Amino acid sequence: MTMGASFKSFWKNYFNFTGTATRAEYWWMVLLGGILAILWVIATVIMAVFAGLSPANEKMNIWHWLTTLSGGLILWLVVSALVFLAILIPSLSLEVRRIRDTGLNAVLVWIVFAIDILSDAFGSTGVLNDIVSLLILLILVFPTDKLANVRMIGKNQR
């Protein structure tokens, strides 16, 4: 699968939490998302610098910062928030489909997904979050149906 096909599949399967996603489909979107995130950060820093916001004024509080923002920067931040919300659901569905593709049984797919979301939301620091992140990464790297026949966790085990 190419990056373009992966991008089309990403939007086509917006609410599809039941299918599967190959490693190529998942990792092409991770690469594209990383590239776009870097470009977004660069653009945001450039806009903030041109808006006159700099860390040199350490006494600036949040209200002063918000009231001195230029209209262009406010528009940029609003558009950025809307784009984030637009890609949130397909990103989550892509991750669930990728986990399903590894061959985990249906219950474990949702348990792994819930642990991933909860660890990201509530455990941003600490060893437990690192272990969960490593576990998720390992699961996402497995090839198609690699875990399907593994005792107690595979989808082919009863």
PDB file of C-alpha atoms in Angstrom:
ATOM      1  CA  MET A   1       0.000   0.000   0.000  1.00  0.00           C
ATOM      2  CA  THR A   2       1.298   3.442  -0.912  1.00  0.00           C
ATOM      3  CA  MET A   3       1.084   6.590   1.190  1.00  0.00           C
ATOM      4  CA  GLY A   4      -1.653   7.934  -1.091  1.00  0.00           C
ATOM      5  CA  ALA A   5      -3.723   4.753  -0.803  1.00  0.00           C
ATOM      6  CA  SER A   6      -3.209   4.803   2.955  1.00  0.00           C
ATOM      7  CA  PHE A   7      -4.420   8.419   3.109  1.00  0.00           C
ATOM      8  CA  LYS A   8      -7.551   7.558   1.090  1.00  0.00           C
ATOM      9  CA  SER A   9      -8.231   4.536   3.299  1.00  0.00           C
ATOM     10  CA  PHE A  10      -7.768   6.684   6.414  1.00  0.00           C
ATOM     11  CA  TRP A  11     -10.626   8.995   5.408  1.00  0.00           C
ATOM     12  CA  LYS A  12     -12.742   6.274   3.802  1.00  0.00           C
ATOM     13  CA  ASN A  13     -12.762   4.275   7.058  1.00  0.00           C
ATOM     14  CA  TYR A  14     -13.543   7.301   9.268  1.00  0.00           C
ATOM     15  CA  PHE A  15     -15.913   5.429  11.610  1.00  0.00           C
ATOM     16  CA  ASN A  16     -14.859   1.856  10.809  1.00  0.00           C
ATOM     17  CA  PHE A  17     -13.804   0.267  14.088  1.00  0.00           C
ATOM     18  CA  THR A  18     -14.562  -3.294  12.958  1.00  0.00           C
ATOM     19  CA  GLY A  19     -12.251  -3.974  10.015  1.00  0.00           C
ATOM     20  CA  THR A  20      -8.493  -4.372   9.891  1.00  0.00           C
ATOM     21  CA  ALA A  21      -5.598  -2.180   8.823  1.00  0.00           C
ATOM     22  CA  THR A  22      -2.312  -3.526   7.514  1.00  0.00           C
ATOM     23  CA  ARG A  23       1.035  -2.449   8.891  1.00  0.00           C
ATOM     24  CA  ALA A  24       1.695  -0.396   5.754  1.00  0.00           C
ATOM     25  CA  GLU A  25      -1.643   1.388   6.030  1.00  0.00           C
ATOM     26  CA  TYR A  26      -1.000   2.251   9.677  1.00  0.00           C
ATOM     27  CA  TRP A  27       2.663   3.257   9.457  1.00  0.00           C
ATOM     28  CA  TRP A  28       2.234   5.350   6.295  1.00  0.00           C
ATOM     29  CA  MET A  29      -0.320   7.435   8.192  1.00  0.00           C
ATOM     30  CA  VAL A  30       1.975   7.653  11.229  1.00  0.00           C
ATOM     31  CA  LEU A  31       4.770   8.949   8.960  1.00  0.00           C
ATOM     32  CA  LEU A  32       2.460  11.419   7.213  1.00  0.00           C
ATOM     33  CA  GLY A  33       1.069  12.579  10.565  1.00  0.00           C
ATOM     34  CA  GLY A  34       4.578  13.089  11.938  1.00  0.00           C
ATOM     35  CA  ILE A  35       5.663  15.120   8.926  1.00  0.00           C
ATOM     36  CA  LEU A  36       2.520  17.266   9.088  1.00  0.00           C
ATOM     37  CA  ALA A  37       2.944  17.760  12.850  1.00  0.00           C
ATOM     38  CA  ILE A  38       6.509  19.022  12.365  1.00  0.00           C
ATOM     39  CA  LEU A  39       5.355  21.414   9.639  1.00  0.00           C
ATOM     40  CA  TRP A  40       2.468  22.581  11.876  1.00  0.00           C
ATOM     41  CA  VAL A  41       4.857  23.321  14.776  1.00  0.00           C
ATOM     42  CA  ILE A  42       7.202  25.274  12.485  1.00  0.00           C
ATOM     43  CA  ALA A  43       4.287  27.275  11.051  1.00  0.00           C
ATOM     44  CA  THR A  44       2.905  27.973  14.539  1.00  0.00           C
ATOM     45  CA  VAL A  45       6.270  29.198  15.816  1.00  0.00           C
ATOM     46  CA  ILE A  46       6.699  31.434  12.775  1.00  0.00           C
ATOM     47  CA  MET A  47       3.207  32.881  13.234  1.00  0.00           C
ATOM     48  CA  ALA A  48       3.815  33.438  16.956  1.00  0.00           C
ATOM     49  CA  VAL A  49       7.100  35.227  16.254  1.00  0.00           C
ATOM     50  CA  PHE A  50       5.483  37.456  13.652  1.00  0.00           C
ATOM     51  CA  ALA A  51       2.619  38.147  16.069  1.00  0.00           C
ATOM     52  CA  GLY A  52       5.165  39.581  18.489  1.00  0.00           C
ATOM     53  CA  LEU A  53       4.972  36.819  21.058  1.00  0.00           C
ATOM     54  CA  SER A  54       8.322  35.926  22.475  1.00  0.00           C
ATOM     55  CA  PRO A  55       9.505  34.222  25.633  1.00  0.00           C
ATOM     56  CA  ALA A  56      11.662  37.270  26.410  1.00  0.00           C
ATOM     57  CA  ASN A  57       8.796  38.861  28.345  1.00  0.00           C
ATOM     58  CA  GLU A  58       8.533  36.367  31.214  1.00  0.00           C
ATOM     59  CA  LYS A  59       6.031  38.493  33.162  1.00  0.00           C
ATOM     60  CA  MET A  60       3.355  38.074  30.505  1.00  0.00           C
ATOM     61  CA  ASN A  61       0.375  36.237  31.984  1.00  0.00           C
ATOM     62  CA  ILE A  62      -2.179  34.218  30.017  1.00  0.00           C
ATOM     63  CA  TRP A  63      -4.747  37.027  29.824  1.00  0.00           C
ATOM     64  CA  HIS A  64      -2.200  39.462  28.468  1.00  0.00           C
ATOM     65  CA  TRP A  65      -1.064  36.847  25.979  1.00  0.00           C
ATOM     66  CA  LEU A  66      -4.623  36.118  24.815  1.00  0.00           C
ATOM     67  CA  THR A  67      -5.539  39.797  24.466  1.00  0.00           C
ATOM     68  CA  THR A  68      -2.432  40.608  22.420  1.00  0.00           C
ATOM     69  CA  LEU A  69      -2.861  37.812  19.877  1.00  0.00           C
ATOM     70  CA  SER A  70      -3.283  38.912  16.307  1.00  0.00           C
ATOM     71  CA  GLY A  71      -6.379  37.892  14.376  1.00  0.00           C
ATOM     72  CA  GLY A  72      -4.331  35.688  12.081  1.00  0.00           C
ATOM     73  CA  LEU A  73      -2.842  33.737  14.962  1.00  0.00           C
ATOM     74  CA  ILE A  74      -6.256  33.300  16.590  1.00  0.00           C
ATOM     75  CA  LEU A  75      -7.631  32.011  13.278  1.00  0.00           C
ATOM     76  CA  TRP A  76      -4.643  29.657  12.961  1.00  0.00           C
ATOM     77  CA  LEU A  77      -5.248  28.248  16.456  1.00  0.00           C
ATOM     78  CA  VAL A  78      -8.977  27.764  15.789  1.00  0.00           C
ATOM     79  CA  VAL A  79      -8.293  26.014  12.470  1.00  0.00           C
ATOM     80  CA  SER A  80      -5.637  23.871  14.183  1.00  0.00           C
ATOM     81  CA  ALA A  81      -8.124  22.793  16.864  1.00  0.00           C
ATOM     82  CA  LEU A  82     -10.731  21.939  14.216  1.00  0.00           C
ATOM     83  CA  VAL A  83      -8.211  19.890  12.219  1.00  0.00           C
ATOM     84  CA  PHE A  84      -7.213  18.032  15.383  1.00  0.00           C
ATOM     85  CA  LEU A  85     -10.854  17.210  16.101  1.00  0.00           C
ATOM     86  CA  ALA A  86     -11.405  16.136  12.480  1.00  0.00           C
ATOM     87  CA  ILE A  87      -8.542  13.602  12.558  1.00  0.00           C
ATOM     88  CA  LEU A  88      -9.171  12.329  16.087  1.00  0.00           C
ATOM     89  CA  ILE A  89     -11.846   9.719  15.269  1.00  0.00           C
ATOM     90  CA  PRO A  90     -10.196   8.279  12.135  1.00  0.00           C
ATOM     91  CA  SER A  91      -6.896   8.064  14.022  1.00  0.00           C
ATOM     92  CA  LEU A  92      -8.550   6.103  16.803  1.00  0.00           C
ATOM     93  CA  SER A  93     -10.350   3.835  14.331  1.00  0.00           C
ATOM     94  CA  LEU A  94      -7.089   3.227  12.444  1.00  0.00           C
ATOM     95  CA  GLU A  95      -5.374   2.163  15.671  1.00  0.00           C
ATOM     96  CA  VAL A  96      -8.224  -0.192  16.603  1.00  0.00           C
ATOM     97  CA  ARG A  97      -8.204  -1.716  13.101  1.00  0.00           C
ATOM     98  CA  ARG A  98      -4.420  -2.174  13.298  1.00  0.00           C
ATOM     99  CA  ILE A  99      -4.677  -3.905  16.680  1.00  0.00           C
ATOM    100  CA  ARG A 100      -7.447  -6.147  15.278  1.00  0.00           C
ATOM    101  CA  ASP A 101      -5.225  -7.032  12.311  1.00  0.00           C
ATOM    102  CA  THR A 102      -2.576  -8.532  14.606  1.00  0.00           C
ATOM    103  CA  GLY A 103      -4.985 -11.331  15.511  1.00  0.00           C
ATOM    104  CA  LEU A 104      -5.953 -10.433  19.077  1.00  0.00           C
ATOM    105  CA  ASN A 105      -9.402 -11.609  20.086  1.00  0.00           C
ATOM    106  CA  ALA A 106     -12.157  -8.971  20.086  1.00  0.00           C
ATOM    107  CA  VAL A 107     -12.223  -8.454  23.850  1.00  0.00           C
ATOM    108  CA  LEU A 108      -8.460  -7.923  24.066  1.00  0.00           C
ATOM    109  CA  VAL A 109      -8.549  -5.457  21.174  1.00  0.00           C
ATOM    110  CA  TRP A 110     -10.837  -3.186  23.154  1.00  0.00           C
ATOM    111  CA  ILE A 111      -8.956  -3.748  26.426  1.00  0.00           C
ATOM    112  CA  VAL A 112      -5.640  -2.819  24.787  1.00  0.00           C
ATOM    113  CA  PHE A 113      -7.263   0.200  23.135  1.00  0.00           C
ATOM    114  CA  ALA A 114      -8.841   1.360  26.428  1.00  0.00           C
ATOM    115  CA  ILE A 115      -5.552   0.955  28.307  1.00  0.00           C
ATOM    116  CA  ASP A 116      -3.791   2.957  25.604  1.00  0.00           C
ATOM    117  CA  ILE A 117      -6.315   5.798  25.770  1.00  0.00           C
ATOM    118  CA  LEU A 118      -6.407   5.857  29.583  1.00  0.00           C
ATOM    119  CA  SER A 119      -2.626   5.760  29.927  1.00  0.00           C
ATOM    120  CA  ASP A 120      -2.295   8.653  27.487  1.00  0.00           C
ATOM    121  CA  ALA A 121      -5.040  10.665  29.189  1.00  0.00           C
ATOM    122  CA  PHE A 122      -4.150  10.098  32.847  1.00  0.00           C
ATOM    123  CA  GLY A 123      -0.646   8.707  33.055  1.00  0.00           C
ATOM    124  CA  SER A 124       1.502  10.988  30.977  1.00  0.00           C
ATOM    125  CA  THR A 125       4.548  10.275  33.146  1.00  0.00           C
ATOM    126  CA  GLY A 126       5.912   7.299  34.951  1.00  0.00           C
ATOM    127  CA  VAL A 127       7.103   3.794  34.340  1.00  0.00           C
ATOM    128  CA  LEU A 128       3.601   2.334  33.929  1.00  0.00           C
ATOM    129  CA  ASN A 129       2.865   4.642  30.996  1.00  0.00           C
ATOM    130  CA  ASP A 130       6.210   3.737  29.427  1.00  0.00           C
ATOM    131  CA  ILE A 131       5.434   0.033  29.732  1.00  0.00           C
ATOM    132  CA  VAL A 132       1.957   0.497  28.232  1.00  0.00           C
ATOM    133  CA  SER A 133       3.388   2.557  25.364  1.00  0.00           C
ATOM    134  CA  LEU A 134       6.025  -0.097  24.645  1.00  0.00           C
ATOM    135  CA  LEU A 135       3.379  -2.845  24.733  1.00  0.00           C
ATOM    136  CA  ILE A 136       1.163  -0.920  22.305  1.00  0.00           C
ATOM    137  CA  LEU A 137       4.129  -0.278  20.002  1.00  0.00           C
ATOM    138  CA  LEU A 138       5.020  -3.977  19.969  1.00  0.00           C
ATOM    139  CA  ILE A 139       1.423  -4.932  19.179  1.00  0.00           C
ATOM    140  CA  LEU A 140       1.253  -2.380  16.364  1.00  0.00           C
ATOM    141  CA  VAL A 141       4.466  -3.741  14.822  1.00  0.00           C
ATOM    142  CA  PHE A 142       3.271  -7.377  14.665  1.00  0.00           C
ATOM    143  CA  PRO A 143       2.396  -8.657  11.196  1.00  0.00           C
ATOM    144  CA  THR A 144      -1.121  -9.632  10.173  1.00  0.00           C
ATOM    145  CA  ASP A 145      -2.591 -12.449  12.297  1.00  0.00           C
ATOM    146  CA  LYS A 146       0.700 -12.982  14.162  1.00  0.00           C
ATOM    147  CA  LEU A 147      -1.208 -13.336  17.445  1.00  0.00           C
ATOM    148  CA  ALA A 148      -4.223 -15.201  16.037  1.00  0.00           C
ATOM    149  CA  ASN A 149      -3.112 -18.634  17.261  1.00  0.00           C
ATOM    150  CA  VAL A 150      -1.472 -17.571  20.516  1.00  0.00           C
ATOM    151  CA  ARG A 151      -3.089 -19.349  23.420  1.00  0.00           C
ATOM    152  CA  MET A 152      -5.610 -17.301  25.442  1.00  0.00           C
ATOM    153  CA  ILE A 153      -5.204 -14.073  23.477  1.00  0.00           C
ATOM    154  CA  GLY A 154      -5.572 -15.072  19.833  1.00  0.00           C
ATOM    155  CA  LYS A 155      -8.823 -14.750  17.918  1.00  0.00           C
ATOM    156  CA  ASN A 156      -8.628 -18.406  16.794  1.00  0.00           C
ATOM    157  CA  GLN A 157      -8.417 -19.711  20.381  1.00  0.00           C
ATOM    158  CA  ARG A 158     -11.556 -20.785  22.202  1.00  0.00           C
TER     159      ARG A 158
END
